[in-house]
Short mmCIF file of C-alpha atoms and ligand atoms in Angstrom, two decimals:
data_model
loop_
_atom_site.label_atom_id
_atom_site.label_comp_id
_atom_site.label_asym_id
_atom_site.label_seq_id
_atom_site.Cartn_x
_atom_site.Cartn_y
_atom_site.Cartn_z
CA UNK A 1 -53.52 5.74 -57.71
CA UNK A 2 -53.54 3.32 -54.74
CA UNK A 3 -55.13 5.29 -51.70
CA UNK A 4 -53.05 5.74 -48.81
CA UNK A 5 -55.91 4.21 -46.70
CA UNK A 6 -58.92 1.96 -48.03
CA UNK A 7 -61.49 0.52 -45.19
CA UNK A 8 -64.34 -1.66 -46.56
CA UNK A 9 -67.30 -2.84 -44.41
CA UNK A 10 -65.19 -2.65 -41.29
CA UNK A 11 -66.86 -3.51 -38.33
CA UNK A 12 -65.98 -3.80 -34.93
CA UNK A 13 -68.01 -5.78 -32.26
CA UNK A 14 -67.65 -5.70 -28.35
CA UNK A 15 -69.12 -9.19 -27.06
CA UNK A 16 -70.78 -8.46 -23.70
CA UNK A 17 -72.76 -10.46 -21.17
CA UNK A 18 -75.85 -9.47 -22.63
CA UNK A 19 -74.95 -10.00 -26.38
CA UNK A 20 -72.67 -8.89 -29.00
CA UNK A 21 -72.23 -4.72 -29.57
CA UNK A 22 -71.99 -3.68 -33.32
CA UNK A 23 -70.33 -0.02 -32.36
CA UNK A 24 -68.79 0.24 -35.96
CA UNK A 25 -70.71 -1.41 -38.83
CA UNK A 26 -70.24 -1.82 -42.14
CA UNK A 27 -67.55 1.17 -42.86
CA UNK A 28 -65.98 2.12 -46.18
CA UNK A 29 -63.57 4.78 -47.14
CA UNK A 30 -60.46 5.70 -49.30
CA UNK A 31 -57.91 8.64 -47.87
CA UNK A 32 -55.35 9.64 -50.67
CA UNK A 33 -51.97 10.78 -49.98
CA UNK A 34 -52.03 14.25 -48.39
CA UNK A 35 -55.71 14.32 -48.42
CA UNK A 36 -57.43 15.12 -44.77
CA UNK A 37 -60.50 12.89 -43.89
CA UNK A 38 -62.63 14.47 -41.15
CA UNK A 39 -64.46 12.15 -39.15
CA UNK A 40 -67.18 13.52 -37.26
CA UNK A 41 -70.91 12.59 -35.08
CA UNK A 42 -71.96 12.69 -31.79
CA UNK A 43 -70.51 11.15 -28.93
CA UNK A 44 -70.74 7.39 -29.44
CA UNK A 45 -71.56 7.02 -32.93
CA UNK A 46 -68.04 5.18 -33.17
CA UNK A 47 -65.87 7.52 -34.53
CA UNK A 48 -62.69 6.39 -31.87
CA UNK A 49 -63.59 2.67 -32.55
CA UNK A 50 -63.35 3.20 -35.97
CA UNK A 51 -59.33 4.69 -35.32
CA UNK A 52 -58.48 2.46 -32.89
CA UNK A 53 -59.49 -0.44 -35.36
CA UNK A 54 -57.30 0.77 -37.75
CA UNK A 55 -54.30 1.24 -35.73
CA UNK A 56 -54.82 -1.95 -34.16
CA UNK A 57 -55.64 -0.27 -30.58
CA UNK A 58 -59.07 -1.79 -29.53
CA UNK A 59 -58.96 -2.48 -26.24
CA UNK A 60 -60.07 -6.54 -25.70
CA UNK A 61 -62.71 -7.99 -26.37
CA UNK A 62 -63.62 -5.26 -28.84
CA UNK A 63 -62.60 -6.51 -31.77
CA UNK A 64 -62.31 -6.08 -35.69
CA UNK A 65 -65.19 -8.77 -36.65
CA UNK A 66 -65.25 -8.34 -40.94
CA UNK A 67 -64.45 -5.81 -43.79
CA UNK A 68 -60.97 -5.02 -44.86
CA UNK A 69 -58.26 -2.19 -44.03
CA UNK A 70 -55.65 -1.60 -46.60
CA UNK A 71 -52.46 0.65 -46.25
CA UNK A 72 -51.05 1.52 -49.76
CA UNK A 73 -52.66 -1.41 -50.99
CA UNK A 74 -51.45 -4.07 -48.24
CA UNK A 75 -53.45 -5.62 -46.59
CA UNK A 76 -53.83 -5.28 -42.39
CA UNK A 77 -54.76 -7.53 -39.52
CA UNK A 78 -55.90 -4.78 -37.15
CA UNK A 79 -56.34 -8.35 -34.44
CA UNK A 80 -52.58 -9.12 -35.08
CA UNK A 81 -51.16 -7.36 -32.48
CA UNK A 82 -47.56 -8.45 -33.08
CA UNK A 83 -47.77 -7.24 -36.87
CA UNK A 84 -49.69 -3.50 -35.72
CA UNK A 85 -46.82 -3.13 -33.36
CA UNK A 86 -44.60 -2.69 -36.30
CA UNK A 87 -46.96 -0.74 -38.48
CA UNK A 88 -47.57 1.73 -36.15
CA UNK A 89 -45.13 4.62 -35.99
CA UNK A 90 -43.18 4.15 -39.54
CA UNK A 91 -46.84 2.96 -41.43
CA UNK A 92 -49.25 5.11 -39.19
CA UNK A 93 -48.76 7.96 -36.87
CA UNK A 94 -50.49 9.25 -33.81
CA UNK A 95 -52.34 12.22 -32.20
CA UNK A 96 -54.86 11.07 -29.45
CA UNK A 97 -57.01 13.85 -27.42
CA UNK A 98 -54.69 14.49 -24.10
CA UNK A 99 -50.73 14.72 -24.98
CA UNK A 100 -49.64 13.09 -21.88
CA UNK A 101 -51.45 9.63 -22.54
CA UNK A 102 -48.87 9.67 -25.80
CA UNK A 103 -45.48 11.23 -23.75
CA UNK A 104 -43.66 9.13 -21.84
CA UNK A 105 -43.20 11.53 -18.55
CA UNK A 106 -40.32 9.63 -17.37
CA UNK A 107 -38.67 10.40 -20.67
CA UNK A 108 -37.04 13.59 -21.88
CA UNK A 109 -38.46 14.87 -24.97
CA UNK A 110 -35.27 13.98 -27.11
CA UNK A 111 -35.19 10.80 -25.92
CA UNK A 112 -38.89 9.76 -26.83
CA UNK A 113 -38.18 11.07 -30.34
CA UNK A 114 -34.95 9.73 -30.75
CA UNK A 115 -36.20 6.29 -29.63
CA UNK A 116 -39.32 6.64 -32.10
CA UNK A 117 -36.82 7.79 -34.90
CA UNK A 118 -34.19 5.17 -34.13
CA UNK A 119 -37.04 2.53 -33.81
CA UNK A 120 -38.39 2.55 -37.73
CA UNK A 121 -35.48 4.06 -39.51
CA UNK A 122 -32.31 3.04 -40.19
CA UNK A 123 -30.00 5.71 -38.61
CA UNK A 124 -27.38 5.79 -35.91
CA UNK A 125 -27.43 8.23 -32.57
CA UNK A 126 -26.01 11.27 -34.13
CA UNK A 127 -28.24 11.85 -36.97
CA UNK A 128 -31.28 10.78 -34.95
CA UNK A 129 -30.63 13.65 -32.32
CA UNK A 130 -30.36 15.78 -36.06
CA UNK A 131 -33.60 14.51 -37.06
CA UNK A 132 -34.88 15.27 -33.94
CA UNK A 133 -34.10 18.51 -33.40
CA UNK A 134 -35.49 19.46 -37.43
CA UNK A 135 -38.75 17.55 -35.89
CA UNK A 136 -38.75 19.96 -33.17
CA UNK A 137 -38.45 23.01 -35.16
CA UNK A 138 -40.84 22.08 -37.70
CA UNK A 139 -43.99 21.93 -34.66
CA UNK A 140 -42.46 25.52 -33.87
CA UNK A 141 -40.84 24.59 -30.95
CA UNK A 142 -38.35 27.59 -30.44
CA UNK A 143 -34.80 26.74 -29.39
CA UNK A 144 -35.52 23.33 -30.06
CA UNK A 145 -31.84 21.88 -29.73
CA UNK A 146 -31.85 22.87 -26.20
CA UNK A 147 -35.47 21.63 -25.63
CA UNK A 148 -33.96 18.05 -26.63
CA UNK A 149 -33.32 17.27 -22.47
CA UNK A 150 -36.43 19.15 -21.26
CA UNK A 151 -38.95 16.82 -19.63
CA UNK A 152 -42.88 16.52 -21.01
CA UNK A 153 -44.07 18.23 -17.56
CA UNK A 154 -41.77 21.49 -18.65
CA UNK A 155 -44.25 22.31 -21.77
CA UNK A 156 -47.49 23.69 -21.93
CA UNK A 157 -50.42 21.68 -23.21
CA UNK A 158 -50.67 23.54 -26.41
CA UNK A 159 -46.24 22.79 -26.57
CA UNK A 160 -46.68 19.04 -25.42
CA UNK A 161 -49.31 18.88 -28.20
CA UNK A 162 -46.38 19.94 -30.88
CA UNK A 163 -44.50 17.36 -29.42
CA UNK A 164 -46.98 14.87 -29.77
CA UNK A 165 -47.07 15.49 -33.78
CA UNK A 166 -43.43 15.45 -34.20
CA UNK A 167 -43.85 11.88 -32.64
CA UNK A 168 -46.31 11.37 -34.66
CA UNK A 169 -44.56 11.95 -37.71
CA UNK A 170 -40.65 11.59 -37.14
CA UNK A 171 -40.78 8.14 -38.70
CA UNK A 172 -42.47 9.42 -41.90
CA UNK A 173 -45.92 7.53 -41.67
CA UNK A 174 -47.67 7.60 -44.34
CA UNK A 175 -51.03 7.95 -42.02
CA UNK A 176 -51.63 10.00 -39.31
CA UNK A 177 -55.04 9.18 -37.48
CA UNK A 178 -55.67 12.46 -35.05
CA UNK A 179 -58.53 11.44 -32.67
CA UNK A 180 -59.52 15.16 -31.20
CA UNK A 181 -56.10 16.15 -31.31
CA UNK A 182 -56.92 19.79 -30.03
CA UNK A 183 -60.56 19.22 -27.83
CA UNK A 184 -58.03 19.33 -24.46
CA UNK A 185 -56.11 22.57 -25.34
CA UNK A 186 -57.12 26.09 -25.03
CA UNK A 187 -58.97 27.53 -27.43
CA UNK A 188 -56.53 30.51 -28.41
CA UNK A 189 -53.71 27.89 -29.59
CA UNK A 190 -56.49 25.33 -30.80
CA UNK A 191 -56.47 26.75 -34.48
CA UNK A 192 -52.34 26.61 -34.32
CA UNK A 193 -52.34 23.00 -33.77
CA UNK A 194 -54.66 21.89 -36.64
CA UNK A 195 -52.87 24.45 -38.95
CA UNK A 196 -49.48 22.71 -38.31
CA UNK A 197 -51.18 19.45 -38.47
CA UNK A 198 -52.47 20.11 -42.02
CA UNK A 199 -49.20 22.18 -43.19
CA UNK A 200 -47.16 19.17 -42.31
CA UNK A 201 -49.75 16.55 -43.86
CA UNK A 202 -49.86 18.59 -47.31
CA UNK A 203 -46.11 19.06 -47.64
CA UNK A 204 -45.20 14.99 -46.59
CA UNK A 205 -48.10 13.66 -48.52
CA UNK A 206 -49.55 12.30 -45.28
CA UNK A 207 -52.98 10.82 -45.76
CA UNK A 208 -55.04 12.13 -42.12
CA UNK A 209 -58.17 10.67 -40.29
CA UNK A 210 -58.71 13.53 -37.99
CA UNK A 211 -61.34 12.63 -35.84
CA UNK A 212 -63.59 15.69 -33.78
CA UNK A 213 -66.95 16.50 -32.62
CA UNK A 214 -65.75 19.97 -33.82
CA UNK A 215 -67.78 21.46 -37.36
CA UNK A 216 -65.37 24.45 -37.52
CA UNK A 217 -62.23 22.11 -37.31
CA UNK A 218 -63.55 20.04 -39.94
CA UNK A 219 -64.56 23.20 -42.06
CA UNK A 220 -60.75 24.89 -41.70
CA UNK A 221 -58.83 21.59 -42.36
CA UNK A 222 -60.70 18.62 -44.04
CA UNK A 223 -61.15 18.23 -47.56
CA UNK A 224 -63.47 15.53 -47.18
CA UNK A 225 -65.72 14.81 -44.23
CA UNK A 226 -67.41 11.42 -43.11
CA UNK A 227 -70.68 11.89 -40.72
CA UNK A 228 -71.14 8.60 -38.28
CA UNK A 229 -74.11 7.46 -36.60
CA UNK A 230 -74.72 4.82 -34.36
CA UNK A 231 -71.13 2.95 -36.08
CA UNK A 232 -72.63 3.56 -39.53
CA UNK A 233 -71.68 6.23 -42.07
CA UNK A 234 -74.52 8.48 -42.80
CA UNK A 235 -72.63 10.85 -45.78
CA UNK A 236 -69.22 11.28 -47.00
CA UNK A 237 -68.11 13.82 -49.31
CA UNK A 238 -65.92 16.88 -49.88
CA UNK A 239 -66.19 19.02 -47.26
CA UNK A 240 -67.59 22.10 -48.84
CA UNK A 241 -70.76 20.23 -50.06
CA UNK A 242 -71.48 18.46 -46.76
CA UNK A 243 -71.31 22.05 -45.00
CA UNK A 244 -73.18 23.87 -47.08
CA UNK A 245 -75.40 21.45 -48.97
CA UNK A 246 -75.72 17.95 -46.70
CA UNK A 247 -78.09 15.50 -47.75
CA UNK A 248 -78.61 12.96 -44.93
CA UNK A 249 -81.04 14.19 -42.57
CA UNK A 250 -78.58 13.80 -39.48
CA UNK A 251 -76.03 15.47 -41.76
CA UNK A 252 -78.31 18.68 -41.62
CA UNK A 253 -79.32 18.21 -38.10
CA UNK A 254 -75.76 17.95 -37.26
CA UNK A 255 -74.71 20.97 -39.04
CA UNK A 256 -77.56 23.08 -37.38
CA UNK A 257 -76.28 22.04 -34.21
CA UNK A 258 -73.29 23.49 -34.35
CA UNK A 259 -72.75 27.28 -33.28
CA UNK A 260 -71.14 28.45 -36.32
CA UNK A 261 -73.62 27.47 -38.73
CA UNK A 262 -76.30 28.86 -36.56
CA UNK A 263 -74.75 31.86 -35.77
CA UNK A 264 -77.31 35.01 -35.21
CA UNK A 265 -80.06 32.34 -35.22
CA UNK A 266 -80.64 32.22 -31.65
CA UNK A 267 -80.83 29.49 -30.11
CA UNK A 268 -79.07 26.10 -31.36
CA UNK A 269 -81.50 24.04 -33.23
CA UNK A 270 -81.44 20.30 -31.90
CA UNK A 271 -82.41 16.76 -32.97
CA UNK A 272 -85.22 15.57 -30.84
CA UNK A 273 -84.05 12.24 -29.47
CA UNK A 274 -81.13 10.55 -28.57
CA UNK A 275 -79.35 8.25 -30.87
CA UNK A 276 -79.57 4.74 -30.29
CA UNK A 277 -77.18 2.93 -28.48
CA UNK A 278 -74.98 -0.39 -29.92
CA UNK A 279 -77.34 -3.49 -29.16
CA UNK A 280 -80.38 -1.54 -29.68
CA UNK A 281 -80.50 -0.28 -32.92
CA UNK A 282 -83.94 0.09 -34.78
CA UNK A 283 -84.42 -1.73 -38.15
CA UNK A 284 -83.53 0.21 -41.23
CA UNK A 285 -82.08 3.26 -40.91
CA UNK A 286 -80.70 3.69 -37.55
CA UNK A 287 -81.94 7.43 -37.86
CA UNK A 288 -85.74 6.79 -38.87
CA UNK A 289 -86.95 7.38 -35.44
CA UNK A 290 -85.42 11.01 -35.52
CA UNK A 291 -85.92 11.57 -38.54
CA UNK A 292 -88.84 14.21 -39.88
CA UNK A 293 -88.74 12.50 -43.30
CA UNK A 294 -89.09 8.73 -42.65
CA UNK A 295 -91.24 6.44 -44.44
CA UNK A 296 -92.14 2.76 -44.63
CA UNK A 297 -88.62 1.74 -46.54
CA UNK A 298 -86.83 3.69 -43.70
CA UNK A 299 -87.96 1.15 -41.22
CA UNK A 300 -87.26 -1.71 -42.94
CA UNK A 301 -84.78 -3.64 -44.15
CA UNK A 302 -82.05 -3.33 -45.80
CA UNK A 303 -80.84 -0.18 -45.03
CA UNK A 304 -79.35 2.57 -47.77
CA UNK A 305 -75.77 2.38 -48.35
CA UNK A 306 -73.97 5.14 -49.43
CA UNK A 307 -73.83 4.89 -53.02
CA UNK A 308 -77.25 2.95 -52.95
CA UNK A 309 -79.69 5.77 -53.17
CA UNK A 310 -77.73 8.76 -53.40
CA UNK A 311 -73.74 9.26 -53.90
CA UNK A 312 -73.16 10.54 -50.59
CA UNK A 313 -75.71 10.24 -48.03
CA UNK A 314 -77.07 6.05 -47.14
CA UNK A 315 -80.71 7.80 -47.10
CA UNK A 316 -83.61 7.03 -49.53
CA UNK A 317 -84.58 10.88 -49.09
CA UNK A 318 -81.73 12.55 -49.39
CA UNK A 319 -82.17 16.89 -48.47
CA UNK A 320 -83.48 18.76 -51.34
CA UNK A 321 -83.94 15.72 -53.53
CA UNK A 322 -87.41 16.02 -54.01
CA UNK A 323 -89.35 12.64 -55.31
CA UNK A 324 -88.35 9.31 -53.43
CA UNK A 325 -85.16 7.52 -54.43
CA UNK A 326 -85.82 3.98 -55.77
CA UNK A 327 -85.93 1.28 -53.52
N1 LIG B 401 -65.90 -1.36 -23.36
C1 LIG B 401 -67.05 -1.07 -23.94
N2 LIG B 401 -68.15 -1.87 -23.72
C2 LIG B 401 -69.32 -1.59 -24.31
N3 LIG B 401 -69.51 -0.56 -25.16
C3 LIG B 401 -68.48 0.24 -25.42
C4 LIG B 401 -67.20 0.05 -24.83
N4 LIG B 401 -66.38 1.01 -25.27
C5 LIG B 401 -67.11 1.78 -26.11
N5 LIG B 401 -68.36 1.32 -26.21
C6 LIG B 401 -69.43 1.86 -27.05
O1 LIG B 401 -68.94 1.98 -28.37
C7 LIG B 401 -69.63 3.01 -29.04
C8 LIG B 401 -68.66 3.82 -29.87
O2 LIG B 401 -67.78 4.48 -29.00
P1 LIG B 401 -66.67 5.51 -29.54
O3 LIG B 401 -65.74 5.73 -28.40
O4 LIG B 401 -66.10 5.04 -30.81
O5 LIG B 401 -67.52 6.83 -29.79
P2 LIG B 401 -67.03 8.27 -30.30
O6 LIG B 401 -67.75 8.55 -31.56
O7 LIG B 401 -65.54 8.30 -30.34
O8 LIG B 401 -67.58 9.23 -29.16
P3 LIG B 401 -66.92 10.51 -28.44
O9 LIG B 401 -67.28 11.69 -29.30
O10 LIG B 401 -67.59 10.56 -27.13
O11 LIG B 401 -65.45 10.28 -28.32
C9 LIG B 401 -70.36 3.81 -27.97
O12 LIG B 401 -71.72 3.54 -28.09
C10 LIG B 401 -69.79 3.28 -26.68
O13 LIG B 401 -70.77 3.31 -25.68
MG1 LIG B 402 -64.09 9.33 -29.29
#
């Protein structure tokens, strides 16, 4: 079956005074209808630029500068703004980190969706109002036909978040890309927003990119999880054996990092080092300097893609592999 989404060797360069910025490089990934892609790294390893490039959202002069993005099989121009315009909404959907940046707060809540609905499908007032009500109640909005005139202001953040996904998904997109949809909410209604998120998604078919810096997020809702670093992909597999079993050497870094893995453990266990910035990336792997296990072919070139020396991690000695993967 035709993926839902299909990037290949996207990158995305920012030309500056002092040279050209490579902050996503040489990405590839399939998400299949109702399937949930977690995107995670640390901050800056490009995991925004990667969803603004496919929505068409980079903010000038960032660009997309090579590789392909497919929806269902057709081709995009994530540069064309004119023909994103029209894709987003009815083709993607979506959820950034802080509701108000996607509520219109001179805009009643009916209105927006009404607008949004009335905008990509062919329907007339009446039944728009309908469909936005049924969007309403399916976030769990309570009373929802009378919630139809509040304003955005009138709702909590965890309530304006709901909002945001029926936005999201009142035009029936058949991709939702979720950049930290829940990091600006409390805690307590945190799990409640990615539930609905991925009860909605499985019962549409939606394919997600749900981008977060969060491990237990990605552990409760992806299926399949993609680790970034410096704008490349370090490993990408199903969720389960990336937790539990990861194989690039950032991946298991990354995963000791997080408080839930290291749980009773004391202390958080850290990478030494900071990861390199766009424009100043090493040669080879951009994680050989960090990295416990590098060896000559780490520093030079080419680098591992995924795929190259092991199925899911672009690292010639991937965790628990044992003898060195053939160059
Ligand atoms: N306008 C800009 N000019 C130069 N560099 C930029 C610009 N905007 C972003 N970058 C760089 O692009 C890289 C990728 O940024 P991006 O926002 O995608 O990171 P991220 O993974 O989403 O991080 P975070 O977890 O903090 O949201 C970073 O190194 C950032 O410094
Ligand atoms: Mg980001």
């Amino acid at each position: 079956m035709t993926p839902t989404l299909s990037i290949r060797d996207l990158t995305v360069d920012i030309p500056t005074r002092r040279g050209t910025l490579r902050v996503v490089d040489g990405v590839s990934w399939d998400i299949a209808a109702g399937e949930i892609l977690g995107v995670v790294g640390e901050s800056g390893a490009g995991k925004s630029m990667t969803g603004a490039a496919v929505m068409g959202l980079l903010d000038r002069p960032a660009h997309v500068s090579g590789g392909t993005v497919a929806l269902k099989g057709e081709a995009l121009d994530p540069n064309d703004e004119d023909a994103m315009r029209g894709v987003r909404g009815r083709g993607i959907g979506m959820v950034f980190q802080d509701p108000l940046t996607s509520l219109d707060p001179l805009m009643t809540i009916g209105d927006q969706l009404t607008e949004t609905i009335r905008r990509h499908l062919p329907v007339g007032q009446g039944e728009a109002r309908e469909r936005a009500v049924r969007a309403l109640e399916e976030v769990g909005i309570p009373a929802a036909a009378d919630r139809l005139d509040a304003w955005p202001h009138e709702f909590s953040g965890g309530m304006r978040q709901r909002v945001v996904i029926a936005l999201a998904l009142c035009a029936e997109p058949d991709l939702v890309i979720a950049d930290e949809p829940t990091t600006a909410l409390d805690v307590s209604v945190q799990a409640q927003i990615t539930a609905l998120l991925k009860r909605l998604c499985r019962e549409r078919g939606t394919a997600v990119m749900l981008i977060t810096h969060d491990m237990g997020v990605i552990a409760e809702t992806a299926d399949r999880v993609a680790v970034l670093y410096a704008g490349r992909l370090a490993e990408i597999g199903p969720v389960r054996d990336v937790l539990t079993d990861p194989k690039h050497p950032y991946t298991q870094g990354l995963m000791g990092a997080t408080p839930a893995a290291s749980a009773g453990k004391g202390r958080l266990w850290q990478i030494p080092g900071a990861m390199p910035r766009a424009g100043s990336l090493p040669d080879g792997c951009a994680f050989h300097p960090r990295c416990g296990k590098a060896q000559d072919v780490c520093r030079r070139d080419p680098r591992p893609e995924v795929g190259r020396a092991h199925p899911r991690a672009a690292c010639w000695f991937p965790v628990g592999e044992g003898a060195e993967a053939t160059a």
